[in-house]
Amino acid sequence: MKIGDRVRLMKGTEEGIIVKMLDKSLVEVEIEDGFAIPVLESELVVVSSDESTAFDTPKYESQKPSKQKTVYEQPNQIKGFHLAIIPLNDHLNSIYFLNPTNDDILLMANEVNGKQEEKTILSEKVFAGKFSKITERNMDHINTWAPLSFTILIENSKWSIPIRPEKIILKIKSKHFQKDKVEIPFLNKKGYLLPLNQAIKESIEPEKINPEKLKNSFFRGLEDAENFNNTVTNNSKVPEIDLHIESIDPNYEHLPKEDILRIQLAKFDEKLNEAFMAGLDEIIFIHGVGNGVLRNNIHKQLSQHHNVQFFKDTHKEKFGYGATLVKIK
């Protein structure tokens, strides 16, 4: 079985379409009223479009034989990537990503908040001429729907120069529902079709790194950078990174503890990777003593990193156990 197959439950008369492969033997089936349920493949049978003719079986109301067709029968009806919004009832809508192209793609769908931060809600492969269910949204709260960000990477089935990933951001608004509903290709349901070629698009370019500029960025000013470049390696100044939350985010007062720790660890990870790329020999992280949670997390990560030769507490006379020196291989 595969995504898009119309199936029937063997222990009932309900029919639906496979919208997601959850496991090797478990799939998610969206039945006629839009309700999605997990079902074992062994409890499903694929429905053929002409089975009632061949076997003279009764036509269940949910079959709708006059409209029934293979869900991928007409991939050329639309061109380019689209979103399809299918109303399930007066309030709830299912949102699908349609791939009518001839290429398999890797898709990552994110929600975007007001700070331009993103949270992944779907990450999977979407085959050529198929679709994937992204999420469900309530029409009662359409004004608060977060914009959706789609990062699309086309797979190379043959030897060729890879195409750069494409990023598309779309804000679904009330105006998208002002047109009449249309028959959605692949899904054989009525809904609203949104072409993504009209959304905000950008090509993801790799960042060019200047090692010297990156190395100098670890120091507070030009004088420190020049002193670093002019000193002998054994006596060179070791850059210090302050991980106290007040030095990272001045508006930290109302942040929960778990968010503060996440921000601090993200800064640690960022600066450690920059130190690797800049070719530094050593770097010091000032994390403070506190309850030891940040220090323990940092030491745990360092102990598992293949680019770290060793690490140790440093400047105890000044920081106690609140600073860690990292020696880079």
Coordinates of N, CA, C and O in Angstrom, one line a residue, residues 161-303:
I161 N 23.9 18.3 -11.5 CA 24.2 19.3 -10.6 C 23.0 19.5 -9.7 O 21.9 19.8 -10.2
P162 N 23.1 19.4 -8.4 CA 22.0 19.5 -7.5 C 21.3 20.9 -7.5 O 22.0 21.9 -7.7
I163 N 20.0 20.9 -7.5 CA 19.3 22.2 -7.4 C 19.2 22.7 -6.0 O 19.0 21.9 -5.0
R164 N 19.5 24.0 -5.8 CA 19.5 24.5 -4.4 C 18.1 24.4 -3.8 O 17.1 24.5 -4.5
P165 N 18.0 24.2 -2.5 CA 16.7 24.1 -1.8 C 15.9 25.4 -2.0 O 16.5 26.5 -2.1
E166 N 14.6 25.3 -2.1 CA 13.7 26.4 -2.3 C 12.9 26.6 -1.1 O 12.4 25.6 -0.5
K167 N 12.7 27.8 -0.6 CA 11.9 28.1 0.6 C 10.8 29.0 0.2 O 10.9 30.0 -0.5
I168 N 9.6 28.6 0.6 CA 8.3 29.3 0.2 C 7.6 29.6 1.5 O 7.4 28.7 2.4
I169 N 7.2 30.8 1.7 CA 6.4 31.2 2.9 C 5.0 31.7 2.5 O 4.9 32.5 1.6
L170 N 4.0 31.2 3.1 CA 2.6 31.5 2.7 C 1.8 31.8 4.0 O 1.8 31.1 5.0
K171 N 1.1 33.0 4.0 CA 0.2 33.3 5.0 C -1.2 33.1 4.5 O -1.6 33.8 3.6
I172 N -1.9 32.1 5.0 CA -3.3 31.9 4.6 C -4.2 32.9 5.2 O -4.2 33.1 6.4
K173 N -5.0 33.6 4.3 CA -5.9 34.7 4.8 C -7.3 34.4 4.4 O -7.6 33.5 3.6
S174 N -8.2 35.2 4.9 CA -9.6 35.1 4.5 C -9.9 35.2 3.0 O -10.8 34.5 2.5
K175 N -9.1 35.9 2.3 CA -9.3 36.1 0.9 C -9.2 34.8 0.1 O -9.8 34.7 -1.0
H176 N -8.4 33.9 0.7 CA -8.2 32.6 0.0 C -9.5 31.8 0.0 O -9.6 30.8 -0.8
F177 N -10.5 32.2 0.8 CA -11.7 31.4 0.9 C -12.9 32.1 0.2 O -14.0 31.7 0.3
Q178 N -12.6 33.2 -0.5 CA -13.7 34.0 -1.1 C -14.1 33.4 -2.5 O -15.2 33.7 -3.0
K179 N -13.3 32.6 -3.1 CA -13.6 32.0 -4.3 C -14.5 30.7 -4.1 O -14.5 30.2 -3.0
D180 N -15.1 30.2 -5.1 CA -15.9 29.0 -5.0 C -15.0 27.8 -4.8 O -13.8 27.8 -5.4
K181 N -15.4 26.8 -4.1 CA -14.6 25.6 -4.0 C -14.5 24.9 -5.3 O -15.4 24.9 -6.2
V182 N -13.4 24.2 -5.6 CA -13.1 23.5 -6.8 C -12.8 22.0 -6.5 O -12.5 21.7 -5.4
E183 N -12.9 21.2 -7.5 CA -12.5 19.8 -7.4 C -10.9 19.8 -7.3 O -10.2 20.2 -8.2
I184 N -10.4 19.2 -6.2 CA -9.0 19.2 -6.0 C -8.4 17.9 -6.6 O -8.8 16.8 -6.4
P185 N -7.4 18.1 -7.5 CA -6.7 17.0 -8.2 C -6.1 16.1 -7.1 O -5.7 16.6 -6.0
F186 N -6.0 14.8 -7.4 CA -5.5 13.8 -6.5 C -6.4 13.4 -5.4 O -6.5 12.2 -5.0
L187 N -7.1 14.4 -4.8 CA -7.9 14.1 -3.6 C -9.4 13.8 -3.9 O -10.1 13.2 -3.1
N188 N -9.8 14.2 -5.1 CA -11.2 14.0 -5.5 C -12.2 14.5 -4.5 O -13.2 13.9 -4.2
K189 N -11.9 15.7 -3.9 CA -12.7 16.4 -3.0 C -12.8 17.8 -3.3 O -11.9 18.4 -4.0
K190 N -13.8 18.5 -2.9 CA -13.9 20.0 -3.2 C -13.2 20.7 -2.1 O -13.3 20.4 -0.9
G191 N -12.6 21.8 -2.5 CA -11.8 22.6 -1.5 C -11.3 23.8 -2.2 O -11.7 24.2 -3.3
Y192 N -10.3 24.4 -1.6 CA -9.6 25.6 -2.1 C -8.2 25.3 -2.5 O -7.4 24.7 -1.7
L193 N -7.8 25.8 -3.7 CA -6.5 25.5 -4.2 C -5.6 26.7 -4.2 O -6.0 27.8 -4.7
L194 N -4.4 26.7 -3.5 CA -3.6 27.8 -3.4 C -2.2 27.5 -4.1 O -1.5 26.7 -3.7
P195 N -1.9 28.2 -5.3 CA -0.7 28.0 -5.9 C 0.5 28.6 -5.1 O 0.4 29.7 -4.8
L196 N 1.5 27.8 -4.9 CA 2.6 28.3 -4.1 C 3.6 29.2 -4.9 O 4.5 29.8 -4.4
N197 N 3.4 29.2 -6.3 CA 4.3 30.1 -7.1 C 3.9 31.5 -6.9 O 4.6 32.4 -7.4
Q198 N 2.8 31.8 -6.2 CA 2.4 33.2 -6.0 C 2.8 33.6 -4.5 O 2.5 34.8 -4.1
A199 N 3.4 32.7 -3.8 CA 3.8 33.1 -2.4 C 5.2 33.6 -2.4 O 5.9 33.7 -3.5
I200 N 5.7 34.0 -1.2 CA 7.1 34.5 -1.1 C 8.1 33.4 -1.3 O 8.0 32.4 -0.5
K201 N 9.0 33.5 -2.2 CA 10.0 32.5 -2.5 C 11.4 33.0 -2.4 O 11.7 34.1 -2.6
E202 N 12.3 32.1 -2.0 CA 13.7 32.5 -1.9 C 14.5 31.2 -2.1 O 14.1 30.1 -1.8
S203 N 15.7 31.4 -2.7 CA 16.6 30.3 -2.9 C 17.6 30.3 -1.7 O 18.1 31.3 -1.3
I204 N 17.8 29.1 -1.1 CA 18.7 29.0 0.0 C 20.1 28.9 -0.4 O 20.5 27.9 -1.0
E205 N 20.9 30.0 -0.2 CA 22.3 30.0 -0.6 C 23.2 29.7 0.5 O 23.0 30.1 1.7
P206 N 24.2 28.9 0.3 CA 25.2 28.6 1.3 C 25.9 29.8 1.8 O 26.3 30.7 1.0
E207 N 26.1 29.9 3.1 CA 26.8 31.1 3.7 C 28.3 31.0 3.4 O 28.9 29.9 3.6
K208 N 28.9 32.0 2.9 CA 30.4 32.1 2.7 C 31.0 32.5 3.9 O 30.7 33.5 4.5
I209 N 32.0 31.7 4.4 CA 32.7 31.9 5.6 C 34.1 32.5 5.4 O 34.9 31.9 4.7
N210 N 34.4 33.6 6.0 CA 35.8 34.1 6.0 C 36.4 33.7 7.4 O 36.1 34.3 8.4
P211 N 37.3 32.8 7.4 CA 37.9 32.3 8.6 C 38.5 33.4 9.5 O 38.3 33.4 10.7
E212 N 39.2 34.3 8.9 CA 39.9 35.4 9.6 C 38.9 36.3 10.3 O 39.0 36.7 11.4
K213 N 37.8 36.6 9.5 CA 36.8 37.5 10.1 C 36.0 36.8 11.2 O 35.7 37.4 12.2
L214 N 35.8 35.5 11.0 CA 35.2 34.7 12.0 C 36.0 34.6 13.3 O 35.5 34.8 14.4
K215 N 37.3 34.4 13.1 CA 38.2 34.4 14.2 C 38.2 35.7 15.0 O 38.2 35.7 16.2
N216 N 38.3 36.8 14.3 CA 38.3 38.1 14.9 C 37.0 38.4 15.6 O 37.0 39.2 16.6
S217 N 35.9 37.8 15.2 CA 34.6 38.1 15.8 C 34.5 37.7 17.3 O 33.7 38.1 18.0
F218 N 35.5 36.8 17.7 CA 35.5 36.3 19.1 C 36.0 37.4 20.1 O 35.9 37.2 21.3
F219 N 36.6 38.4 19.5 CA 37.2 39.4 20.4 C 36.3 40.7 20.4 O 35.7 41.0 19.4
R220 N 36.4 41.4 21.5 CA 35.5 42.6 21.6 C 35.8 43.7 20.7 O 34.9 44.5 20.3
G221 N 37.0 43.9 20.3 CA 37.3 45.1 19.5 C 38.5 44.8 18.6 O 39.1 43.7 18.6
L222 N 38.8 45.8 17.7 CA 39.8 45.6 16.7 C 41.2 45.4 17.4 O 42.0 44.6 16.9
E223 N 41.4 46.1 18.5 CA 42.7 46.0 19.2 C 42.9 44.6 19.7 O 44.0 44.0 19.6
D224 N 41.9 44.0 20.3 CA 42.0 42.6 20.8 C 42.3 41.6 19.6 O 43.1 40.7 19.7
A225 N 41.6 41.9 18.5 CA 41.8 41.0 17.3 C 43.3 41.1 16.8 O 43.9 40.1 16.4
E226 N 43.8 42.4 16.7 CA 45.1 42.6 16.2 C 46.2 41.9 17.2 O 47.1 41.3 16.7
N227 N 45.9 42.0 18.5 CA 46.8 41.4 19.5 C 46.8 39.9 19.3 O 47.9 39.3 19.4
F228 N 45.7 39.4 19.0 CA 45.6 37.9 18.8 C 46.4 37.5 17.6 O 47.1 36.5 17.6
N229 N 46.2 38.2 16.5 CA 46.9 37.8 15.3 C 48.4 38.0 15.3 O 49.2 37.4 14.6
N230 N 48.8 38.9 16.2 CA 50.3 39.2 16.3 C 51.0 38.4 17.3 O 52.2 38.5 17.4
T231 N 50.3 37.7 18.2 CA 51.0 37.0 19.3 C 51.5 35.6 18.8 O 51.0 35.0 17.8
V232 N 52.4 35.1 19.5 CA 52.9 33.7 19.3 C 51.8 32.8 19.7 O 51.1 33.0 20.7
T233 N 51.7 31.6 19.0 CA 50.6 30.7 19.3 C 50.6 30.3 20.8 O 49.5 30.2 21.4
N234 N 51.7 30.0 21.4 CA 51.7 29.5 22.8 C 51.2 30.6 23.7 O 50.8 30.3 24.9
N235 N 51.4 31.9 23.4 CA 51.0 32.9 24.3 C 49.8 33.7 23.8 O 49.4 34.7 24.3
S236 N 49.1 33.1 22.8 CA 47.9 33.8 22.2 C 46.8 33.9 23.2 O 46.6 33.1 24.1
K237 N 46.0 35.0 23.1 CA 44.9 35.2 24.0 C 43.8 34.2 23.6 O 43.5 34.0 22.4
V238 N 43.2 33.6 24.6 CA 42.1 32.7 24.4 C 40.7 33.4 24.5 O 40.5 34.1 25.5
P239 N 39.9 33.4 23.4 CA 38.6 34.1 23.5 C 37.7 33.5 24.5 O 37.7 32.3 24.8
E240 N 36.9 34.4 25.1 CA 36.0 34.0 26.2 C 34.6 34.3 25.7 O 34.3 35.4 25.3
I241 N 33.7 33.4 25.9 CA 32.3 33.5 25.5 C 31.4 33.5 26.8 O 31.4 32.5 27.5
D242 N 30.7 34.6 27.0 CA 29.9 34.7 28.2 C 28.5 34.1 27.8 O 27.8 34.6 27.0
L243 N 28.1 33.1 28.6 CA 26.8 32.4 28.4 C 25.8 32.8 29.4 O 24.7 32.2 29.4
H244 N 26.0 33.8 30.2 CA 25.0 34.3 31.1 C 23.8 34.8 30.3 O 24.1 35.6 29.3
I245 N 22.6 34.5 30.6 CA 21.5 34.8 29.8 C 21.3 36.3 29.6 O 20.9 36.8 28.5
E246 N 21.7 37.2 30.6 CA 21.6 38.6 30.4 C 22.5 39.2 29.3 O 22.2 40.2 28.8
S247 N 23.6 38.5 29.0 CA 24.5 38.9 27.9 C 24.0 38.4 26.6 O 24.5 38.9 25.6
I248 N 23.1 37.5 26.6 CA 22.6 36.9 25.3 C 21.2 37.6 24.9 O 21.0 38.0 23.8
D249 N 20.3 37.6 25.9 CA 19.0 38.2 25.7 C 18.6 39.1 26.8 O 18.3 38.7 27.9
P250 N 18.6 40.5 26.6 CA 18.3 41.4 27.6 C 16.9 41.3 28.1 O 16.6 41.7 29.2
N251 N 16.0 40.7 27.3 CA 14.6 40.6 27.7 C 14.3 39.2 28.3 O 13.3 38.6 27.9
Y252 N 15.2 38.7 29.1 CA 15.0 37.3 29.6 C 14.2 37.2 30.8 O 13.8 36.1 31.2
E253 N 13.8 38.3 31.5 CA 13.1 38.3 32.8 C 11.9 37.4 32.8 O 11.6 36.7 33.8
H254 N 11.1 37.4 31.7 CA 9.8 36.6 31.7 C 10.0 35.3 31.0 O 8.9 34.6 30.8
L255 N 11.2 34.8 30.7 CA 11.4 33.6 30.1 C 11.3 32.4 31.1 O 11.9 32.6 32.2
P256 N 10.7 31.3 30.8 CA 10.8 30.1 31.7 C 12.2 29.6 31.7 O 13.0 29.8 30.8
K257 N 12.5 28.8 32.8 CA 13.8 28.3 33.0 C 14.3 27.4 31.8 O 15.4 27.5 31.4
E258 N 13.3 26.6 31.3 CA 13.7 25.7 30.2 C 14.1 26.4 29.0 O 15.0 26.0 28.2
D259 N 13.4 27.6 28.7 CA 13.8 28.4 27.5 C 15.1 29.1 27.7 O 15.9 29.2 26.7
I260 N 15.4 29.5 28.9 CA 16.7 30.1 29.2 C 17.8 29.1 28.9 O 18.8 29.5 28.2
L261 N 17.7 27.9 29.4 CA 18.7 26.9 29.2 C 18.8 26.6 27.7 O 19.9 26.4 27.2
R262 N 17.7 26.5 27.0 CA 17.8 26.2 25.6 C 18.5 27.3 24.8 O 19.4 27.0 23.9
I263 N 18.3 28.6 25.2 CA 19.0 29.7 24.5 C 20.5 29.7 24.8 O 21.3 29.9 23.9
Q264 N 20.8 29.4 26.1 CA 22.2 29.3 26.4 C 23.0 28.2 25.7 O 24.1 28.4 25.2
L265 N 22.3 27.0 25.6 CA 23.0 25.9 25.0 C 23.1 26.1 23.5 O 24.1 25.7 22.8
A266 N 22.1 26.8 22.9 CA 22.2 27.2 21.5 C 23.3 28.1 21.2 O 24.0 28.0 20.2
K267 N 23.5 29.1 22.1 CA 24.7 30.0 21.9 C 26.0 29.3 22.1 O 27.0 29.5 21.3
F268 N 26.1 28.4 23.0 CA 27.3 27.5 23.2 C 27.6 26.7 22.0 O 28.7 26.7 21.5
D269 N 26.6 26.1 21.4 CA 26.7 25.2 20.2 C 27.2 26.1 19.0 O 28.1 25.7 18.3
E270 N 26.6 27.3 18.9 CA 26.9 28.2 17.8 C 28.4 28.6 17.9 O 29.1 28.5 16.9
K271 N 28.8 29.0 19.1 CA 30.2 29.6 19.2 C 31.2 28.4 19.2 O 32.3 28.7 18.7
L272 N 30.9 27.2 19.6 CA 31.8 26.1 19.5 C 32.0 25.8 18.1 O 33.2 25.6 17.6
N273 N 31.0 25.7 17.3 CA 31.1 25.4 15.8 C 31.9 26.5 15.1 O 32.7 26.2 14.2
E274 N 31.7 27.8 15.5 CA 32.4 28.8 14.9 C 33.9 28.7 15.2 O 34.8 29.0 14.4
A275 N 34.2 28.3 16.5 CA 35.6 28.1 16.8 C 36.3 27.0 16.0 O 37.4 27.2 15.6
F276 N 35.5 25.9 15.7 CA 36.1 24.9 14.8 C 36.4 25.5 13.5 O 37.5 25.2 12.9
M277 N 35.4 26.2 12.9 CA 35.6 26.7 11.5 C 36.7 27.8 11.5 O 37.3 27.9 10.4
A278 N 36.9 28.5 12.6 CA 37.9 29.6 12.6 C 39.3 29.0 12.8 O 40.3 29.8 12.7
G279 N 39.4 27.8 13.1 CA 40.7 27.2 13.4 C 41.3 27.5 14.7 O 42.5 27.5 14.9
L280 N 40.5 27.9 15.7 CA 41.0 28.2 17.0 C 41.5 27.0 17.7 O 41.0 25.8 17.5
D281 N 42.5 27.2 18.6 CA 43.1 26.1 19.4 C 42.3 25.9 20.7 O 42.2 24.8 21.2
E282 N 41.9 27.0 21.2 CA 41.2 27.0 22.5 C 40.1 28.0 22.6 O 40.2 29.0 21.9
I283 N 39.2 27.8 23.5 CA 38.1 28.7 23.7 C 37.6 28.5 25.1 O 37.6 27.4 25.6
I284 N 37.2 29.6 25.8 CA 36.7 29.5 27.1 C 35.2 29.9 27.1 O 34.8 30.9 26.6
F285 N 34.4 29.1 27.8 CA 33.0 29.4 28.0 C 32.7 29.7 29.4 O 33.0 28.9 30.3
I286 N 32.2 30.9 29.7 CA 31.8 31.4 31.0 C 30.3 31.1 31.2 O 29.5 31.8 30.7
H287 N 30.0 30.1 32.0 CA 28.7 29.6 32.2 C 28.1 29.9 33.6 O 26.9 29.8 33.9
G288 N 29.0 30.3 34.5 CA 28.6 30.6 35.9 C 28.5 29.3 36.7 O 28.5 28.2 36.1
V289 N 28.3 29.4 38.0 CA 28.1 28.2 38.8 C 26.7 27.8 39.0 O 26.3 26.8 38.5
G290 N 25.8 28.7 39.5 CA 24.4 28.5 39.6 C 24.1 27.1 40.2 O 24.8 26.7 41.2
N291 N 23.1 26.4 39.6 CA 22.8 25.1 40.1 C 23.5 24.0 39.4 O 23.3 22.8 39.6
G292 N 24.4 24.4 38.4 CA 25.2 23.4 37.7 C 24.6 22.7 36.5 O 25.3 22.0 35.8
V293 N 23.3 23.1 36.2 CA 22.7 22.4 35.1 C 23.3 22.8 33.8 O 23.6 21.9 32.9
L294 N 23.6 24.1 33.6 CA 24.2 24.5 32.3 C 25.6 23.9 32.2 O 26.0 23.4 31.1
R295 N 26.4 24.0 33.2 CA 27.8 23.4 33.2 C 27.7 21.9 32.9 O 28.5 21.4 32.0
N296 N 26.8 21.2 33.5 CA 26.7 19.7 33.3 C 26.3 19.4 31.8 O 26.8 18.5 31.2
N297 N 25.4 20.2 31.3 CA 25.0 20.0 29.9 C 26.1 20.3 28.9 O 26.3 19.6 27.9
I298 N 26.9 21.4 29.2 CA 28.0 21.7 28.3 C 29.1 20.6 28.4 O 29.6 20.2 27.3
H299 N 29.4 20.2 29.6 CA 30.4 19.1 29.7 C 30.0 17.8 29.1 O 30.8 17.1 28.5
K300 N 28.7 17.5 29.1 CA 28.2 16.3 28.5 C 28.4 16.4 27.0 O 28.8 15.4 26.3
Q301 N 28.0 17.5 26.4 CA 28.2 17.7 25.0 C 29.7 17.7 24.5 O 30.0 17.0 23.5
L302 N 30.5 18.3 25.3 CA 31.9 18.3 25.0 C 32.6 16.9 25.0 O 33.4 16.6 24.2
S303 N 32.1 16.1 26.0 CA 32.7 14.8 26.2 C 32.3 13.9 25.0 O 32.9 12.8 24.8

